[in-house]
C-alpha cells in the first residue's frame, strides 16, 4: 500500500513495509514513537519538491478545493505506470474520488489511514532525507501566510489603512484651508473690502487677488477667464470707488504668496478626494454606493478598519460617531440619539425631519450588510449596494407620500371628497346685548316720571321721596299679584326705603333746593333712557 502525504516542501509517496502492524488502530502511534521504528513501518518512495512558494500555494489551494494540481497528476501517473495494482492511502476522501477518476488508482480512506498520517507527520524529519528542519519550517511559515492571504482574498488594493489616513488628511486640509482663506479675505479686505462681498467663491477670490494684486489694476485687467461678465463689471466699478486703505508693495507680495498657498492646497485637496473616491470604490464599493465615499471613509476610520466595522451590528453603525450624546442620554435618562456619522448620508439628508430617524435606521441596517459583504465577500462589484439603495429610495418616497395622502375608511384607497354644496343660514341681530344698564320694568319707570313732573319744586325731602315710595309699592303690588313667591324680597325693599328716608329727615333744611334739583335731573335722565329703550 502506498501513502500520499502532502507537505509544505512538496509531495511525498511512502511505501508501507508491514501492513500487519497497522491492523490495530489504537496501537499505531506506538510504531511511530521514534524515527527508527517509523522507518520499519514506512519507507519514502518518491518526493516531489516545490520550486517556490507560488507553486506550493497553487498545490495547497487545489488540495483545499478537492482538485489535483499538475505536479501531483504527473507524480501519480508515474506511480500508476509502475505499481498500478497498489492502493493509495489519502487523507481526503473527496480527493480520492478525483484521483480514481483522473489517474485510475484505487484510493483508501479510513481511521487507520488517519492514524498513519498522524504518525508520519510526527516523524517527518526522519522519514524525508535531504531536507533540513530549518528549511522545512521556513517553507511551512511561507505557505501558511500565502494560504491565509488566499483564503481572505487578500490584495494590496484592499488595504483600508490608506483610507483611514486619507480621510484624516482631508479633514485636516479642510480646517487649514478654511483658516488660510479667512486670513486672506481679512488681510486683503483692508485694501479692497468690496471684493469680498462681490465674489463669494473662496478659490475664485484668491485667484483674482493673485492675478491682479493692487486694486488699481482691476480697471485694466481682463478677468473673463475667472469671473462671469456681470461680476467682472461689478468688481471693476467697485474698484474705482473703493473705501479701502492704501498698502505697500511688500504687503501685496505677502498677500499674493498666501493666495498661492490657498490655490495649491485646494488643488491638492481635489486630487486627494479623487484618490479617496477610487480607494473606496476598490475596497468597499457597496458601502460607497449606499452612503457615499466620505461618510463610508469616516465610518471605517472611526471603527479602525473595514473588518472591525463589519463586526459592528446595525444599531452601532447607526449611532457611530455620537458616543458622547449616547452616554449623556443614558446618564440623564433621556432619549438616545437616532444617528451619528450616518446623518451626513444623502438619503438621510434629503428626507424630512419627521422621517430622518426611520431612514437612518433602515440605512444603517442595509449598510451593515453591505460592509460585511465588502469585507468578507469574494465579489468586488457594487450590485448589492445599487439594489439596496433603490429599495431605500422607494421606501423613502413611500414615507414622504404617506403624509400627503388622505386615509379613507378602509385605509387602502384614497378618500373621495364629497360634492360641495353651499348652505347659508340667515341670522337675526339681537340688540339685547348692546345695553349695559340694569333692566327695570317699563310700567314703573313711566309712573315715576309722571308723578315727579306733577310735584312742585318746593317739596321737602320727605315729600320728594314719598312719591318714589308709592310707585315702588304699586309696582311691588303688581309683582305680588303676578309672582307670589317673591314677597319676602318686596318687604326687604320697603324696609330699605324707610331706612333711607329716616336720615334725610335729620338733614338741615338749607340743602333742600339742591336736593330737589338733583332729584328732578335724575328723573329726567331716567325718563329719557326709558324712552329710548
Coordinates of N, CA, C and O in Angstrom, one line a residue, residues 129-295:
X129 N 14.7 12.4 3.8 CA 16.1 12.7 3.9 C 16.4 13.8 2.9 O 15.7 14.0 1.9
X130 N 17.5 14.6 3.2 CA 17.9 15.7 2.3 C 17.1 17.0 2.5 O 17.3 17.9 1.6
X131 N 16.3 17.1 3.5 CA 15.6 18.3 3.8 C 15.8 18.6 5.3 O 15.4 17.9 6.2
X132 N 16.4 19.8 5.5 CA 16.7 20.2 6.9 C 15.4 20.7 7.6 O 14.4 21.1 7.0
X133 N 15.5 20.6 8.9 CA 14.4 21.1 9.7 C 14.1 22.6 9.6 O 13.0 23.1 9.5
X134 N 15.2 23.4 9.5 CA 15.1 24.8 9.3 C 14.4 25.2 8.0 O 13.5 26.1 7.9
X135 N 14.8 24.5 6.9 CA 14.2 24.8 5.6 C 12.7 24.4 5.6 O 11.9 25.1 5.1
X136 N 12.4 23.3 6.3 CA 11.0 22.8 6.3 C 10.2 23.8 7.1 O 9.0 24.1 6.7
X137 N 10.7 24.4 8.2 CA 10.0 25.3 9.0 C 9.7 26.6 8.2 O 8.6 27.2 8.3
X138 N 10.7 27.1 7.5 CA 10.6 28.3 6.7 C 9.6 28.2 5.6 O 8.7 29.1 5.3
X139 N 9.6 27.0 4.9 CA 8.6 26.8 3.9 C 7.2 26.6 4.4 O 6.2 27.1 3.8
X140 N 7.1 26.0 5.6 CA 5.8 25.9 6.2 C 5.2 27.3 6.6 O 4.0 27.6 6.4
X141 N 6.1 28.2 7.1 CA 5.6 29.5 7.5 C 5.2 30.3 6.3 O 4.2 31.0 6.3
X142 N 6.0 30.3 5.2 CA 5.7 31.0 4.0 C 4.4 30.5 3.4 O 3.6 31.3 2.9
X143 N 4.2 29.2 3.3 CA 3.0 28.6 2.8 C 1.8 29.0 3.6 O 0.7 29.3 3.1
X144 N 1.9 29.0 4.9 CA 0.8 29.4 5.8 C 0.4 30.8 5.6 O -0.8 31.1 5.5
X145 N 1.3 31.8 5.4 CA 1.0 33.1 5.1 C 0.3 33.3 3.8 O -0.7 34.0 3.6
X146 N 0.8 32.6 2.8 CA 0.3 32.7 1.5 C -1.1 32.1 1.4 O -2.0 32.7 0.8
X147 N -1.3 31.0 2.1 CA -2.6 30.4 2.1 C -3.6 31.2 2.9 O -4.8 31.3 2.5
X148 N -3.2 31.9 3.9 CA -4.1 32.8 4.7 C -4.5 33.9 3.8 O -5.7 34.3 3.9
X149 N -3.6 34.5 3.1 CA -3.9 35.6 2.2 C -4.9 35.2 1.1 O -5.9 35.9 0.8
X150 N -4.7 34.0 0.7 CA -5.6 33.5 -0.4 C -7.0 33.2 0.2 O -8.0 33.6 -0.5
X151 N -7.1 32.7 1.4 CA -8.4 32.4 1.9 C -9.2 33.7 2.2 O -10.4 33.8 2.1
X152 N -8.5 34.7 2.7 CA -9.1 36.0 3.0 C -9.2 36.9 1.7 O -9.6 38.1 1.8
X153 N -8.8 36.4 0.6 CA -8.8 37.1 -0.7 C -8.0 38.4 -0.5 O -8.5 39.5 -0.8
X154 N -6.9 38.3 0.1 CA -6.0 39.5 0.4 C -5.5 40.1 -0.9 O -5.1 39.4 -1.8
X155 N -5.5 41.4 -1.0 CA -5.0 42.1 -2.1 C -4.5 43.5 -1.6 O -5.0 44.1 -0.7
X156 N -3.4 44.0 -2.2 CA -2.9 45.3 -1.9 C -4.0 46.4 -2.0 O -3.9 47.4 -1.3
X157 N -4.9 46.2 -3.0 CA -5.9 47.2 -3.2 C -6.9 47.2 -2.0 O -7.8 48.1 -1.9
X158 N -6.9 46.1 -1.2 CA -7.9 46.0 -0.1 C -7.4 46.6 1.2 O -8.0 46.4 2.3
X159 N -6.3 47.3 1.2 CA -5.7 47.8 2.4 C -6.5 49.1 2.8 O -6.5 50.1 2.1
X160 N -7.2 49.0 3.9 CA -8.1 50.1 4.4 C -7.3 51.1 5.2 O -7.9 52.1 5.5
X161 N -6.0 50.8 5.5 CA -5.3 51.8 6.2 C -5.1 53.1 5.4 O -5.1 54.2 6.0
X162 N -5.0 53.0 4.1 CA -4.9 54.1 3.2 C -6.1 55.0 3.3 O -6.0 56.3 3.3
X163 N -7.2 54.4 3.5 CA -8.5 55.2 3.6 C -8.5 56.0 4.9 O -8.9 57.1 4.9
X164 N -8.1 55.3 6.0 CA -8.1 56.0 7.3 C -7.2 57.2 7.2 O -7.6 58.3 7.7
X165 N -6.0 57.0 6.7 CA -5.1 58.2 6.6 C -5.6 59.3 5.6 O -5.4 60.5 5.9
X166 N -6.2 58.9 4.5 CA -6.6 59.8 3.5 C -7.8 60.7 4.1 O -7.8 61.9 3.9
X167 N -8.7 60.1 4.7 CA -9.9 60.9 5.2 C -9.4 61.8 6.4 O -9.9 62.9 6.5
X168 N -8.5 61.3 7.2 CA -8.0 62.2 8.3 C -7.2 63.4 7.7 O -7.4 64.5 8.1
X169 N -6.4 63.1 6.6 CA -5.7 64.2 6.0 C -6.7 65.2 5.3 O -6.5 66.4 5.3
X170 N -7.7 64.7 4.7 CA -8.7 65.5 4.1 C -9.4 66.4 5.1 O -9.6 67.6 4.8
X171 N -9.7 65.9 6.2 CA -10.3 66.8 7.3 C -9.4 67.9 7.7 O -9.7 69.0 7.9
X172 N -8.1 67.5 7.9 CA -7.1 68.5 8.3 C -6.9 69.6 7.2 O -6.8 70.8 7.6
X173 N -6.9 69.2 6.0 CA -6.8 70.1 4.9 C -8.0 71.1 4.9 O -7.8 72.3 4.6
X174 N -9.1 70.6 5.1 CA -10.3 71.5 5.2 C -10.2 72.5 6.2 O -10.5 73.7 6.0
X175 N -9.7 72.1 7.4 CA -9.5 73.1 8.5 C -8.5 74.1 8.2 O -8.7 75.4 8.4
X176 N -7.3 73.7 7.7 CA -6.3 74.6 7.3 C -6.7 75.5 6.2 O -6.4 76.7 6.2
X177 N -7.3 75.0 5.2 CA -7.8 75.8 4.1 C -8.8 76.9 4.5 O -8.7 78.0 4.0
X178 N -9.6 76.5 5.4 CA -10.6 77.5 5.9 C -9.9 78.6 6.7 O -10.2 79.8 6.5
X179 N -8.9 78.3 7.5 CA -8.1 79.3 8.2 C -7.4 80.2 7.2 O -7.3 81.5 7.4
X180 N -6.7 79.6 6.2 CA -6.0 80.4 5.2 C -6.9 81.4 4.5 O -6.5 82.5 4.2
X181 N -8.1 80.9 4.1 CA -9.0 81.7 3.3 C -9.5 82.9 4.1 O -9.6 84.0 3.6
X182 N -9.9 82.6 5.4 CA -10.3 83.7 6.2 C -9.2 84.7 6.4 O -9.5 85.9 6.4
X183 N -8.0 84.3 6.6 CA -6.9 85.2 6.8 C -6.7 86.0 5.5 O -6.4 87.3 5.6
X184 N -6.8 85.4 4.4 CA -6.6 86.1 3.1 C -7.7 87.2 2.9 O -7.4 88.3 2.5
X185 N -8.9 86.8 3.1 CA -10.0 87.8 3.0 C -9.9 89.0 3.9 O -10.1 90.1 3.5
X186 N -9.5 88.7 5.1 CA -9.4 89.8 6.1 C -8.2 90.7 5.8 O -8.3 91.9 5.9
X187 N -7.1 90.0 5.3 CA -5.9 90.8 5.0 C -6.1 91.7 3.8 O -5.8 92.9 3.9
X188 N -6.6 91.1 2.7 CA -6.8 91.9 1.5 C -8.1 92.8 1.7 O -8.2 93.8 0.9
X189 N -8.9 92.5 2.6 CA -10.1 93.3 2.8 C -9.8 94.8 3.3 O -10.6 95.7 3.1
X190 N -8.6 94.9 3.9 CA -8.2 96.3 4.3 C -7.9 97.2 3.1 O -8.1 98.4 3.1
X191 N -7.5 96.5 2.0 CA -7.2 97.2 0.8 C -8.4 97.4 -0.2 O -8.6 98.4 -0.8
X192 N -9.2 96.3 -0.3 CA -10.3 96.3 -1.2 C -11.5 95.5 -0.5 O -11.7 94.3 -0.8
X193 N -12.2 96.2 0.4 CA -13.2 95.4 1.2 C -14.4 95.0 0.4 O -15.1 94.1 0.7
X194 N -14.7 95.7 -0.7 CA -15.9 95.4 -1.5 C -15.8 94.1 -2.3 O -16.8 93.5 -2.7
X195 N -14.5 93.7 -2.5 CA -14.3 92.5 -3.3 C -14.9 91.2 -2.6 O -15.4 90.3 -3.3
X196 N -14.8 91.2 -1.3 CA -15.2 90.0 -0.6 C -16.7 89.8 -0.6 O -17.2 88.7 -0.6
X197 N -17.5 90.9 -0.8 CA -18.9 90.8 -0.9 C -19.4 90.4 -2.3 O -20.4 89.8 -2.5
X198 N -18.6 90.8 -3.3 CA -19.0 90.6 -4.7 C -18.6 89.1 -5.0 O -19.5 88.4 -5.6
X199 N -17.4 88.6 -4.7 CA -17.0 87.3 -5.0 C -17.1 86.4 -3.8 O -16.4 86.6 -2.8
X200 N -18.1 85.5 -3.8 CA -18.3 84.6 -2.7 C -17.5 83.4 -2.7 O -17.3 82.8 -1.7
X201 N -17.1 82.9 -3.9 CA -16.3 81.7 -4.0 C -14.9 82.0 -3.5 O -14.2 82.9 -4.0
X202 N -14.4 81.1 -2.6 CA -13.1 81.4 -2.0 C -12.0 81.2 -3.0 O -11.0 82.0 -3.0
X203 N -12.1 80.1 -3.8 CA -11.0 79.8 -4.7 C -10.9 80.9 -5.8 O -9.8 81.4 -6.2
X204 N -12.1 81.4 -6.3 CA -12.1 82.4 -7.3 C -11.6 83.7 -6.7 O -10.9 84.5 -7.4
X205 N -11.9 84.0 -5.5 CA -11.4 85.2 -4.8 C -9.9 85.2 -4.7 O -9.2 86.2 -5.1
X206 N -9.3 84.1 -4.3 CA -7.8 84.0 -4.2 C -7.2 84.1 -5.6 O -6.1 84.7 -5.8
X207 N -7.8 83.5 -6.6 CA -7.2 83.6 -8.0 C -7.3 85.0 -8.5 O -6.3 85.4 -9.2
X208 N -8.4 85.7 -8.2 CA -8.4 87.1 -8.7 C -7.4 88.0 -8.0 O -6.7 88.8 -8.7
X209 N -7.2 87.8 -6.7 CA -6.2 88.6 -6.0 C -4.8 88.2 -6.5 O -4.0 89.1 -6.6
X210 N -4.6 86.9 -6.7 CA -3.3 86.5 -7.2 C -3.0 87.1 -8.6 O -1.9 87.4 -8.9
X211 N -4.0 87.2 -9.4 CA -3.8 87.6 -10.8 C -3.6 89.1 -10.9 O -2.8 89.7 -11.7
X212 N -4.4 89.9 -10.1 CA -4.5 91.4 -10.2 C -3.5 92.0 -9.3 O -2.7 92.9 -9.6
X213 N -3.5 91.7 -8.0 CA -2.7 92.3 -7.0 C -3.4 93.6 -6.5 O -4.4 93.5 -5.8
X214 N -2.8 94.8 -6.8 CA -3.4 96.0 -6.3 C -4.7 96.3 -7.0 O -4.9 96.0 -8.1
X215 N -5.6 96.9 -6.2 CA -7.0 97.2 -6.7 C -7.0 98.2 -7.9 O -7.9 98.2 -8.7
X216 N -5.9 99.0 -8.0 CA -5.8 99.9 -9.2 C -5.8 99.2 -10.5 O -6.2 99.7 -11.5
X217 N -5.2 98.0 -10.5 CA -5.1 97.2 -11.7 C -6.4 96.5 -12.2 O -6.4 96.0 -13.3
X218 N -7.4 96.5 -11.4 CA -8.7 95.9 -11.7 C -9.3 96.5 -13.0 O -9.9 95.8 -13.8
X219 N -9.2 97.8 -13.1 CA -9.8 98.5 -14.2 C -9.3 98.1 -15.6 O -10.1 98.0 -16.5
X220 N -8.0 97.8 -15.7 CA -7.4 97.5 -16.9 C -7.1 96.0 -17.1 O -6.6 95.6 -18.1
X221 N -7.5 95.2 -16.1 CA -7.2 93.7 -16.2 C -8.4 93.0 -16.7 O -9.5 93.3 -16.4
X222 N -8.1 91.9 -17.5 CA -9.2 91.1 -18.1 C -9.4 89.9 -17.1 O -8.6 89.0 -17.0
X223 N -10.6 89.8 -16.5 CA -11.0 88.7 -15.6 C -12.0 87.8 -16.2 O -12.7 87.1 -15.5
X224 N -12.1 87.8 -17.5 CA -13.2 87.0 -18.2 C -12.9 85.5 -17.9 O -13.9 84.7 -17.9
X225 N -11.7 85.0 -17.7 CA -11.4 83.6 -17.5 C -11.7 83.2 -16.1 O -11.9 82.0 -15.9
X226 N -11.8 84.1 -15.2 CA -12.0 83.8 -13.8 C -13.4 84.1 -13.3 O -14.0 83.3 -12.5
X227 N -14.1 85.1 -13.9 CA -15.4 85.6 -13.4 C -16.3 85.7 -14.6 O -15.9 86.0 -15.7
X228 N -17.6 85.6 -14.3 CA -18.6 86.0 -15.3 C -18.6 87.5 -15.7 O -18.0 88.3 -15.0
X229 N -19.2 87.8 -16.8 CA -19.2 89.2 -17.2 C -19.8 90.2 -16.2 O -19.3 91.3 -16.0
X230 N -21.0 89.8 -15.7 CA -21.7 90.7 -14.7 C -20.8 90.9 -13.5 O -20.7 92.1 -13.0
X231 N -20.2 89.9 -13.0 CA -19.4 90.0 -11.8 C -18.2 90.8 -12.1 O -17.7 91.6 -11.2
X232 N -17.6 90.6 -13.2 CA -16.4 91.4 -13.6 C -16.7 92.8 -13.7 O -15.9 93.7 -13.2
X233 N -17.8 93.2 -14.3 CA -18.2 94.6 -14.4 C -18.4 95.2 -13.0 O -18.0 96.4 -12.7
X234 N -19.1 94.4 -12.1 CA -19.3 94.9 -10.8 C -18.0 95.1 -10.0 O -17.9 96.1 -9.2
X235 N -17.1 94.2 -10.2 CA -15.8 94.3 -9.5 C -15.0 95.6 -10.0 O -14.4 96.3 -9.2
X236 N -15.0 95.8 -11.3 CA -14.3 97.0 -11.8 C -14.9 98.3 -11.3 O -14.2 99.3 -11.0
X237 N -16.3 98.3 -11.3 CA -16.9 99.5 -10.8 C -16.7 99.8 -9.3 O -16.5 100.9 -8.9
X238 N -16.6 98.7 -8.5 CA -16.3 98.8 -7.1 C -14.9 99.2 -6.8 O -14.6 99.9 -5.8
X239 N -14.0 98.8 -7.7 CA -12.5 99.2 -7.5 C -12.3 100.6 -7.7 O -11.4 101.2 -7.1
X240 N -13.1 101.3 -8.5 CA -12.9 102.7 -8.7 C -13.4 103.6 -7.5 O -12.8 104.7 -7.3
X241 N -14.4 103.1 -6.8 CA -14.9 103.9 -5.7 C -14.7 103.2 -4.4 O -15.4 103.4 -3.4
X242 N -13.6 102.3 -4.3 CA -13.4 101.6 -3.1 C -13.0 102.5 -1.9 O -12.3 103.5 -2.1
X243 N -13.4 102.1 -0.7 CA -13.0 102.8 0.5 C -11.9 102.2 1.3 O -11.6 102.6 2.4
X244 N -11.1 101.3 0.6 CA -10.0 100.6 1.3 C -8.8 101.5 1.4 O -8.7 102.5 0.8
X245 N -7.9 101.1 2.3 CA -6.7 101.9 2.5 C -5.6 101.5 1.5 O -5.7 100.4 0.9
X246 N -4.7 102.3 1.4 CA -3.5 102.0 0.5 C -2.5 101.1 1.3 O -2.3 101.3 2.5
X247 N -2.0 100.2 0.5 CA -1.0 99.3 1.1 C 0.3 99.3 0.2 O 0.3 99.7 -0.9
X248 N 1.4 98.9 0.8 CA 2.7 98.9 0.1 C 2.8 97.6 -0.8 O 2.0 96.7 -0.7
X249 N 3.9 97.7 -1.6 CA 4.1 96.5 -2.5 C 4.5 95.3 -1.7 O 4.2 94.1 -2.1
X250 N 5.2 95.5 -0.6 CA 5.6 94.4 0.2 C 4.4 93.7 0.8 O 4.4 92.4 0.9
X251 N 3.4 94.5 1.3 CA 2.2 93.9 1.8 C 1.5 93.1 0.7 O 1.0 91.9 1.0
X252 N 1.4 93.6 -0.5 CA 0.8 92.9 -1.6 C 1.5 91.6 -1.9 O 0.9 90.6 -2.2
X253 N 2.8 91.6 -1.9 CA 3.6 90.4 -2.2 C 3.3 89.3 -1.2 O 3.2 88.1 -1.5
X254 N 3.2 89.7 0.1 CA 2.9 88.7 1.1 C 1.4 88.1 1.0 O 1.2 86.9 1.1
X255 N 0.5 89.0 0.6 CA -0.8 88.5 0.3 C -0.9 87.6 -0.9 O -1.6 86.6 -0.8
X256 N -0.1 87.9 -1.9 CA -0.1 87.0 -3.1 C 0.5 85.7 -2.8 O 0.1 84.6 -3.3
X257 N 1.5 85.7 -1.9 CA 2.1 84.4 -1.5 C 1.1 83.5 -0.7 O 1.0 82.3 -0.9
X258 N 0.3 84.2 0.1 CA -0.8 83.4 0.8 C -1.8 82.9 -0.1 O -2.3 81.8 0.0
X259 N -2.1 83.7 -1.2 CA -3.1 83.2 -2.2 C -2.5 82.0 -2.9 O -3.2 81.1 -3.3
X260 N -1.2 82.0 -3.2 CA -0.6 80.8 -3.8 C -0.7 79.6 -3.0 O -1.0 78.5 -3.5
X261 N -0.6 79.7 -1.7 CA -0.7 78.6 -0.8 C -2.2 78.1 -0.8 O -2.4 76.8 -0.8
X262 N -3.1 79.0 -0.8 CA -4.5 78.6 -0.8 C -4.8 77.8 -2.1 O -5.5 76.8 -2.1
X263 N -4.3 78.3 -3.2 CA -4.6 77.7 -4.5 C -4.0 76.3 -4.6 O -4.6 75.3 -5.0
X264 N -2.8 76.2 -4.1 CA -2.1 74.9 -4.1 C -2.8 73.8 -3.2 O -2.9 72.7 -3.6
X265 N -3.2 74.3 -2.0 CA -3.8 73.4 -1.1 C -5.2 72.9 -1.7 O -5.6 71.8 -1.5
X266 N -5.9 73.8 -2.3 CA -7.2 73.5 -2.9 C -7.0 72.5 -4.0 O -7.8 71.5 -4.1
X267 N -6.0 72.6 -4.9 CA -5.7 71.6 -5.9 C -5.3 70.3 -5.3 O -5.8 69.2 -5.8
X268 N -4.5 70.3 -4.3 CA -4.1 69.0 -3.7 C -5.3 68.4 -3.0 O -5.4 67.1 -3.0
X269 N -6.2 69.1 -2.4 CA -7.4 68.6 -1.8 C -8.3 67.9 -2.8 O -8.8 66.8 -2.6
X270 N -8.4 68.5 -4.0 CA -9.2 67.9 -5.1 C -8.6 66.6 -5.5 O -9.3 65.6 -5.8
X271 N -7.3 66.6 -5.6 CA -6.5 65.3 -6.0 C -6.7 64.3 -5.0 O -6.9 63.1 -5.3
X272 N -6.6 64.6 -3.7 CA -6.8 63.7 -2.6 C -8.2 63.1 -2.5 O -8.4 61.9 -2.2
X273 N -9.2 63.9 -2.9 CA -10.6 63.5 -2.9 C -10.8 62.4 -4.0 O -11.5 61.4 -3.8
X274 N -10.2 62.7 -5.1 CA -10.3 61.7 -6.2 C -9.6 60.3 -5.8 O -10.1 59.3 -6.1
X275 N -8.5 60.5 -5.2 CA -7.8 59.3 -4.7 C -8.6 58.5 -3.7 O -8.7 57.2 -3.7
X276 N -9.2 59.2 -2.8 CA -10.1 58.6 -1.8 C -11.3 57.9 -2.4 O -11.7 56.8 -2.0
X277 N -11.8 58.6 -3.4 CA -13.0 58.0 -4.1 C -12.7 56.7 -4.8 O -13.4 55.7 -4.7
X278 N -11.5 56.7 -5.4 CA -11.1 55.4 -6.1 C -10.8 54.3 -5.1 O -11.1 53.2 -5.4
X279 N -10.2 54.7 -4.0 CA -9.9 53.7 -3.0 C -11.1 53.1 -2.4 O -11.2 51.9 -2.1
X280 N -12.1 53.9 -2.1 CA -13.4 53.5 -1.5 C -14.1 52.5 -2.5 O -14.7 51.5 -2.1
X281 N -14.1 52.9 -3.8 CA -14.7 52.0 -4.8 C -14.0 50.7 -4.9 O -14.6 49.7 -5.3
X282 N -12.7 50.6 -4.6 CA -12.0 49.4 -4.7 C -12.2 48.5 -3.4 O -12.2 47.3 -3.5
X283 N -12.2 49.2 -2.3 CA -12.3 48.4 -1.0 C -13.7 48.1 -0.6 O -14.0 47.0 -0.2
X284 N -14.6 49.1 -0.6 CA -15.9 49.0 -0.1 C -16.9 49.6 -1.1 O -17.5 50.6 -0.9
X285 N -17.1 48.9 -2.3 CA -18.0 49.5 -3.3 C -19.4 49.6 -2.9 O -20.1 50.6 -3.2
X286 N -19.9 48.6 -2.2 CA -21.3 48.6 -1.9 C -21.6 49.7 -0.8 O -22.7 50.4 -0.9
X287 N -20.7 49.8 0.2 CA -20.9 50.8 1.2 C -20.8 52.2 0.5 O -21.5 53.1 0.9
X288 N -19.9 52.4 -0.4 CA -19.8 53.7 -1.1 C -21.0 54.1 -1.9 O -21.5 55.2 -1.8
X289 N -21.7 53.1 -2.5 CA -22.9 53.4 -3.3 C -24.0 53.8 -2.3 O -24.9 54.6 -2.6
X290 N -24.0 53.2 -1.1 CA -25.1 53.4 -0.2 C -25.0 54.7 0.5 O -26.0 55.5 0.5
X291 N -23.9 55.0 1.1 CA -23.8 56.2 2.0 C -22.8 57.3 1.4 O -22.7 58.4 1.9
X292 N -22.1 57.0 0.3 CA -21.1 57.9 -0.2 C -19.7 57.6 0.3 O -19.5 57.0 1.3
X293 N -18.7 58.2 -0.5 CA -17.3 57.8 -0.2 C -16.9 58.5 1.1 O -16.1 58.0 1.9
X294 N -17.3 59.8 1.4 CA -16.9 60.5 2.6 C -17.4 59.9 3.8 O -16.7 59.6 4.8
X295 N -18.7 59.6 3.8 CA -19.3 59.0 5.0 C -18.8 57.6 5.3 O -18.5 57.2 6.4

